[in-house]
Amino acid sequence: MSSIDHQVLIKGLVDDMQKNGIEVPFAEMEGYKEPKLIRDHKPDVIGWDPTKEMHYLGMVVSPDELKSDYTEKRIDELSGMMMGQGVSYGERIPLYIGVPRECSKRVEEKIEKTGLTERGNIHPLEVGD
């Protein structure tokens, strides 16, 4: 995936979060602060809902990245995060996975295969063109 494609997917995630009332202070794109490392992995987008006092994480995945063990570990780790304070204390932080249209079915299958569906906080999202 070229960096331009990557940027298109990240912009799609940012736009979707903002459209749903989520503030986006961190995104791996120009005009935003760089997301911070969370344990061993860095999300592409970090959002915040001040009403729910809830963080939102976003990552983008290309068709090639879907095949990698690294992507599976990244999904596992980021989807395992829970709120440590505020009114959403103890709730799992939602993880949005931005994928090109041709990958949406495959990312859902990967999540199911890894047994992470039970967490209930992983949301594949078609973004980009």
C-alpha atoms as an extended CHARMM CRD file, in Angstrom:
* protein
*
       129  EXT
         1         1  MET       CA              0.0000000000        0.0000000000        0.0000000000  PROA      1               0.0000000000
         2         2  SER       CA              1.4660000000        3.3270000000       -0.9250000000  PROA      2               0.0000000000
         3         3  SER       CA              1.6130000000        6.0630000000        1.6710000000  PROA      3               0.0000000000
         4         4  ILE       CA             -1.0320000000        7.9640000000       -0.3030000000  PROA      4               0.0000000000
         5         5  ASP       CA             -3.4360000000        5.0160000000       -0.0160000000  PROA      5               0.0000000000
         6         6  HSD       CA             -2.5820000000        4.7410000000        3.6660000000  PROA      6               0.0000000000
         7         7  GLN       CA             -3.3800000000        8.4340000000        4.1070000000  PROA      7               0.0000000000
         8         8  VAL       CA             -6.7000000000        8.0320000000        2.2770000000  PROA      8               0.0000000000
         9         9  LEU       CA             -7.6980000000        5.2310000000        4.6620000000  PROA      9               0.0000000000
        10        10  ILE       CA             -6.6510000000        7.2280000000        7.7280000000  PROA      10              0.0000000000
        11        11  LYS       CA             -8.5690000000       10.2700000000        6.4820000000  PROA      11              0.0000000000
        12        12  GLY       CA            -11.6170000000        8.0380000000        6.0300000000  PROA      12              0.0000000000
        13        13  LEU       CA            -11.3610000000        6.8820000000        9.6490000000  PROA      13              0.0000000000
        14        14  VAL       CA            -10.9250000000       10.4430000000       10.9250000000  PROA      14              0.0000000000
        15        15  ASP       CA            -13.8960000000       11.6650000000        8.8640000000  PROA      15              0.0000000000
        16        16  ASP       CA            -16.1170000000        8.8340000000       10.1140000000  PROA      16              0.0000000000
        17        17  MET       CA            -15.2230000000        9.4400000000       13.7560000000  PROA      17              0.0000000000
        18        18  GLN       CA            -15.7960000000       13.1870000000       13.4670000000  PROA      18              0.0000000000
        19        19  LYS       CA            -19.0990000000       12.6250000000       11.6630000000  PROA      19              0.0000000000
        20        20  ASN       CA            -20.1780000000       10.5910000000       14.7030000000  PROA      20              0.0000000000
        21        21  GLY       CA            -19.2540000000       13.3360000000       17.1820000000  PROA      21              0.0000000000
        22        22  ILE       CA            -15.8960000000       11.9200000000       18.2240000000  PROA      22              0.0000000000
        23        23  GLU       CA            -13.0770000000       14.4280000000       18.6560000000  PROA      23              0.0000000000
        24        24  VAL       CA             -9.8310000000       13.3800000000       16.9540000000  PROA      24              0.0000000000
        25        25  PRO       CA             -6.7530000000       14.9120000000       18.5920000000  PROA      25              0.0000000000
        26        26  PHE       CA             -4.3140000000       12.2810000000       17.2700000000  PROA      26              0.0000000000
        27        27  ALA       CA             -3.9660000000       10.8800000000       13.7460000000  PROA      27              0.0000000000
        28        28  GLU       CA             -1.0870000000        9.6420000000       11.6370000000  PROA      28              0.0000000000
        29        29  MET       CA             -1.5890000000       12.4560000000        9.1170000000  PROA      29              0.0000000000
        30        30  GLU       CA             -0.7200000000       16.0880000000        8.5750000000  PROA      30              0.0000000000
        31        31  GLY       CA             -2.4850000000       18.5660000000       10.8280000000  PROA      31              0.0000000000
        32        32  TYR       CA             -2.8020000000       16.2010000000       13.8160000000  PROA      32              0.0000000000
        33        33  LYS       CA             -0.6120000000       15.2220000000       16.7400000000  PROA      33              0.0000000000
        34        34  GLU       CA              1.1270000000       11.8920000000       16.2630000000  PROA      34              0.0000000000
        35        35  PRO       CA             -0.6070000000        9.0100000000       18.0790000000  PROA      35              0.0000000000
        36        36  LYS       CA              1.2970000000        7.6110000000       21.0280000000  PROA      36              0.0000000000
        37        37  LEU       CA              2.5220000000        4.0490000000       21.3800000000  PROA      37              0.0000000000
        38        38  ILE       CA              0.1010000000        1.9110000000       23.3870000000  PROA      38              0.0000000000
        39        39  ARG       CA              2.0090000000       -1.0040000000       24.8490000000  PROA      39              0.0000000000
        40        40  ASP       CA              3.8200000000       -2.3520000000       21.7650000000  PROA      40              0.0000000000
        41        41  HSD       CA              1.6030000000       -0.9040000000       19.0270000000  PROA      41              0.0000000000
        42        42  LYS       CA              0.6280000000        2.5220000000       17.7860000000  PROA      42              0.0000000000
        43        43  PRO       CA             -2.8980000000        3.1780000000       16.4780000000  PROA      43              0.0000000000
        44        44  ASP       CA             -3.2760000000        5.3150000000       13.3590000000  PROA      44              0.0000000000
        45        45  VAL       CA             -6.0430000000        7.3890000000       14.9920000000  PROA      45              0.0000000000
        46        46  ILE       CA             -7.0370000000        8.1510000000       18.5910000000  PROA      46              0.0000000000
        47        47  GLY       CA            -10.4160000000        9.7230000000       19.2120000000  PROA      47              0.0000000000
        48        48  TRP       CA            -12.2350000000       10.9910000000       22.3090000000  PROA      48              0.0000000000
        49        49  ASP       CA            -15.9110000000       11.2910000000       23.1740000000  PROA      49              0.0000000000
        50        50  PRO       CA            -16.1280000000       13.7960000000       26.0540000000  PROA      50              0.0000000000
        51        51  THR       CA            -19.7640000000       12.9240000000       26.8130000000  PROA      51              0.0000000000
        52        52  LYS       CA            -19.0950000000        9.2130000000       27.2830000000  PROA      52              0.0000000000
        53        53  GLU       CA            -15.5510000000        9.8820000000       28.5300000000  PROA      53              0.0000000000
        54        54  MET       CA            -14.4280000000        7.1900000000       26.0810000000  PROA      54              0.0000000000
        55        55  HSD       CA            -11.3580000000        6.8730000000       23.8820000000  PROA      55              0.0000000000
        56        56  TYR       CA            -11.6560000000        5.4080000000       20.3850000000  PROA      56              0.0000000000
        57        57  LEU       CA             -8.7880000000        3.7450000000       18.5500000000  PROA      57              0.0000000000
        58        58  GLY       CA             -8.4170000000        3.3800000000       14.8100000000  PROA      58              0.0000000000
        59        59  MET       CA             -6.0330000000        1.4720000000       12.5910000000  PROA      59              0.0000000000
        60        60  VAL       CA             -5.9220000000        0.9590000000        8.8520000000  PROA      60              0.0000000000
        61        61  VAL       CA             -5.0970000000       -2.3120000000        7.1210000000  PROA      61              0.0000000000
        62        62  SER       CA             -4.1320000000       -2.9290000000        3.4970000000  PROA      62              0.0000000000
        63        63  PRO       CA             -4.8090000000       -6.2180000000        1.6680000000  PROA      63              0.0000000000
        64        64  ASP       CA             -1.1550000000       -7.2440000000        2.1290000000  PROA      64              0.0000000000
        65        65  GLU       CA             -1.1300000000       -6.3210000000        5.8240000000  PROA      65              0.0000000000
        66        66  LEU       CA             -4.1570000000       -8.5410000000        6.4210000000  PROA      66              0.0000000000
        67        67  LYS       CA             -1.9660000000      -11.6020000000        5.8630000000  PROA      67              0.0000000000
        68        68  SER       CA              0.6320000000      -10.6400000000        8.4490000000  PROA      68              0.0000000000
        69        69  ASP       CA              0.9480000000      -11.9460000000       11.9990000000  PROA      69              0.0000000000
        70        70  TYR       CA              1.8720000000       -8.4100000000       13.0520000000  PROA      70              0.0000000000
        71        71  THR       CA             -1.5940000000       -7.1640000000       12.0450000000  PROA      71              0.0000000000
        72        72  GLU       CA             -3.2260000000       -9.9180000000       14.0890000000  PROA      72              0.0000000000
        73        73  LYS       CA             -1.1210000000       -9.0100000000       17.1420000000  PROA      73              0.0000000000
        74        74  ARG       CA             -1.8940000000       -5.3190000000       16.6530000000  PROA      74              0.0000000000
        75        75  ILE       CA             -5.6490000000       -5.9890000000       16.4930000000  PROA      75              0.0000000000
        76        76  ASP       CA             -5.4400000000       -8.2410000000       19.5590000000  PROA      76              0.0000000000
        77        77  GLU       CA             -3.5160000000       -5.7270000000       21.6380000000  PROA      77              0.0000000000
        78        78  LEU       CA             -5.4350000000       -2.5860000000       20.6630000000  PROA      78              0.0000000000
        79        79  SER       CA             -8.8380000000       -4.2730000000       21.0320000000  PROA      79              0.0000000000
        80        80  GLY       CA             -7.8710000000       -5.4740000000       24.5040000000  PROA      80              0.0000000000
        81        81  MET       CA             -7.6100000000       -1.9480000000       25.9060000000  PROA      81              0.0000000000
        82        82  MET       CA            -10.0950000000       -0.8350000000       28.5700000000  PROA      82              0.0000000000
        83        83  MET       CA            -10.9660000000        2.5550000000       30.0020000000  PROA      83              0.0000000000
        84        84  GLY       CA             -9.1590000000        3.1690000000       33.2800000000  PROA      84              0.0000000000
        85        85  GLN       CA            -11.1400000000        6.1750000000       34.4960000000  PROA      85              0.0000000000
        86        86  GLY       CA            -14.2540000000        8.2730000000       33.9580000000  PROA      86              0.0000000000
        87        87  VAL       CA            -17.8590000000        7.2270000000       33.4110000000  PROA      87              0.0000000000
        88        88  SER       CA            -16.7370000000        4.5360000000       30.9450000000  PROA      88              0.0000000000
        89        89  TYR       CA            -14.3650000000        2.9520000000       33.4640000000  PROA      89              0.0000000000
        90        90  GLY       CA            -13.8720000000       -0.7560000000       32.7750000000  PROA      90              0.0000000000
        91        91  GLU       CA            -15.4190000000       -0.7060000000       29.2950000000  PROA      91              0.0000000000
        92        92  ARG       CA            -13.4770000000       -1.9460000000       26.2920000000  PROA      92              0.0000000000
        93        93  ILE       CA            -12.1950000000        0.8530000000       24.0790000000  PROA      93              0.0000000000
        94        94  PRO       CA            -13.7500000000        0.5950000000       20.5900000000  PROA      94              0.0000000000
        95        95  LEU       CA            -11.2930000000       -0.2770000000       17.8140000000  PROA      95              0.0000000000
        96        96  TYR       CA            -12.1960000000        0.7710000000       14.2810000000  PROA      96              0.0000000000
        97        97  ILE       CA            -10.2920000000       -0.9890000000       11.5160000000  PROA      97              0.0000000000
        98        98  GLY       CA            -10.3010000000        1.0090000000        8.2970000000  PROA      98              0.0000000000
        99        99  VAL       CA             -9.9940000000       -1.2120000000        5.2470000000  PROA      99              0.0000000000
       100       100  PRO       CA            -10.4640000000       -0.7850000000        1.5010000000  PROA      100             0.0000000000
       101       101  ARG       CA            -13.7750000000       -2.1470000000        0.2250000000  PROA      101             0.0000000000
       102       102  GLU       CA            -12.1660000000       -5.2690000000       -1.2410000000  PROA      102             0.0000000000
       103       103  CYS       CA            -10.8420000000       -6.2410000000        2.2300000000  PROA      103             0.0000000000
       104       104  SER       CA            -13.9140000000       -5.8050000000        4.4100000000  PROA      104             0.0000000000
       105       105  LYS       CA            -15.0420000000       -9.4360000000        4.2710000000  PROA      105             0.0000000000
       106       106  ARG       CA            -11.4950000000      -10.7510000000        4.8140000000  PROA      106             0.0000000000
       107       107  VAL       CA            -10.8790000000       -8.5800000000        7.8700000000  PROA      107             0.0000000000
       108       108  GLU       CA            -14.1380000000       -9.8130000000        9.4270000000  PROA      108             0.0000000000
       109       109  GLU       CA            -13.0460000000      -13.4130000000        8.7600000000  PROA      109             0.0000000000
       110       110  LYS       CA             -9.6340000000      -12.7440000000       10.3300000000  PROA      110             0.0000000000
       111       111  ILE       CA            -11.2250000000      -11.2880000000       13.4710000000  PROA      111             0.0000000000
       112       112  GLU       CA            -13.5750000000      -14.2690000000       13.7110000000  PROA      112             0.0000000000
       113       113  LYS       CA            -10.7430000000      -16.7650000000       13.1230000000  PROA      113             0.0000000000
       114       114  THR       CA             -8.6720000000      -15.2750000000       15.9390000000  PROA      114             0.0000000000
       115       115  GLY       CA            -11.5970000000      -15.4680000000       18.3890000000  PROA      115             0.0000000000
       116       116  LEU       CA            -11.6360000000      -11.7150000000       19.0040000000  PROA      116             0.0000000000
       117       117  THR       CA            -15.2650000000      -11.2540000000       17.9060000000  PROA      117             0.0000000000
       118       118  GLU       CA            -16.3750000000      -12.0100000000       21.4780000000  PROA      118             0.0000000000
       119       119  ARG       CA            -14.8310000000       -8.7760000000       22.7000000000  PROA      119             0.0000000000
       120       120  GLY       CA            -17.5820000000       -6.8580000000       20.9210000000  PROA      120             0.0000000000
       121       121  ASN       CA            -15.5160000000       -3.7230000000       20.4130000000  PROA      121             0.0000000000
       122       122  ILE       CA            -13.8940000000       -4.3680000000       17.0130000000  PROA      122             0.0000000000
       123       123  HSD       CA            -15.5560000000       -2.5610000000       14.1270000000  PROA      123             0.0000000000
       124       124  PRO       CA            -14.3170000000       -3.0640000000       10.5480000000  PROA      124             0.0000000000
       125       125  LEU       CA            -15.0940000000       -0.0020000000        8.4760000000  PROA      125             0.0000000000
       126       126  GLU       CA            -14.8540000000        0.4490000000        4.7090000000  PROA      126             0.0000000000
       127       127  VAL       CA            -12.9710000000        3.6800000000        4.0870000000  PROA      127             0.0000000000
       128       128  GLY       CA            -11.2170000000        5.3280000000        1.1860000000  PROA      128             0.0000000000
       129       129  ASP       CA            -12.3620000000        5.5730000000       -2.3980000000  PROA      129             0.0000000000
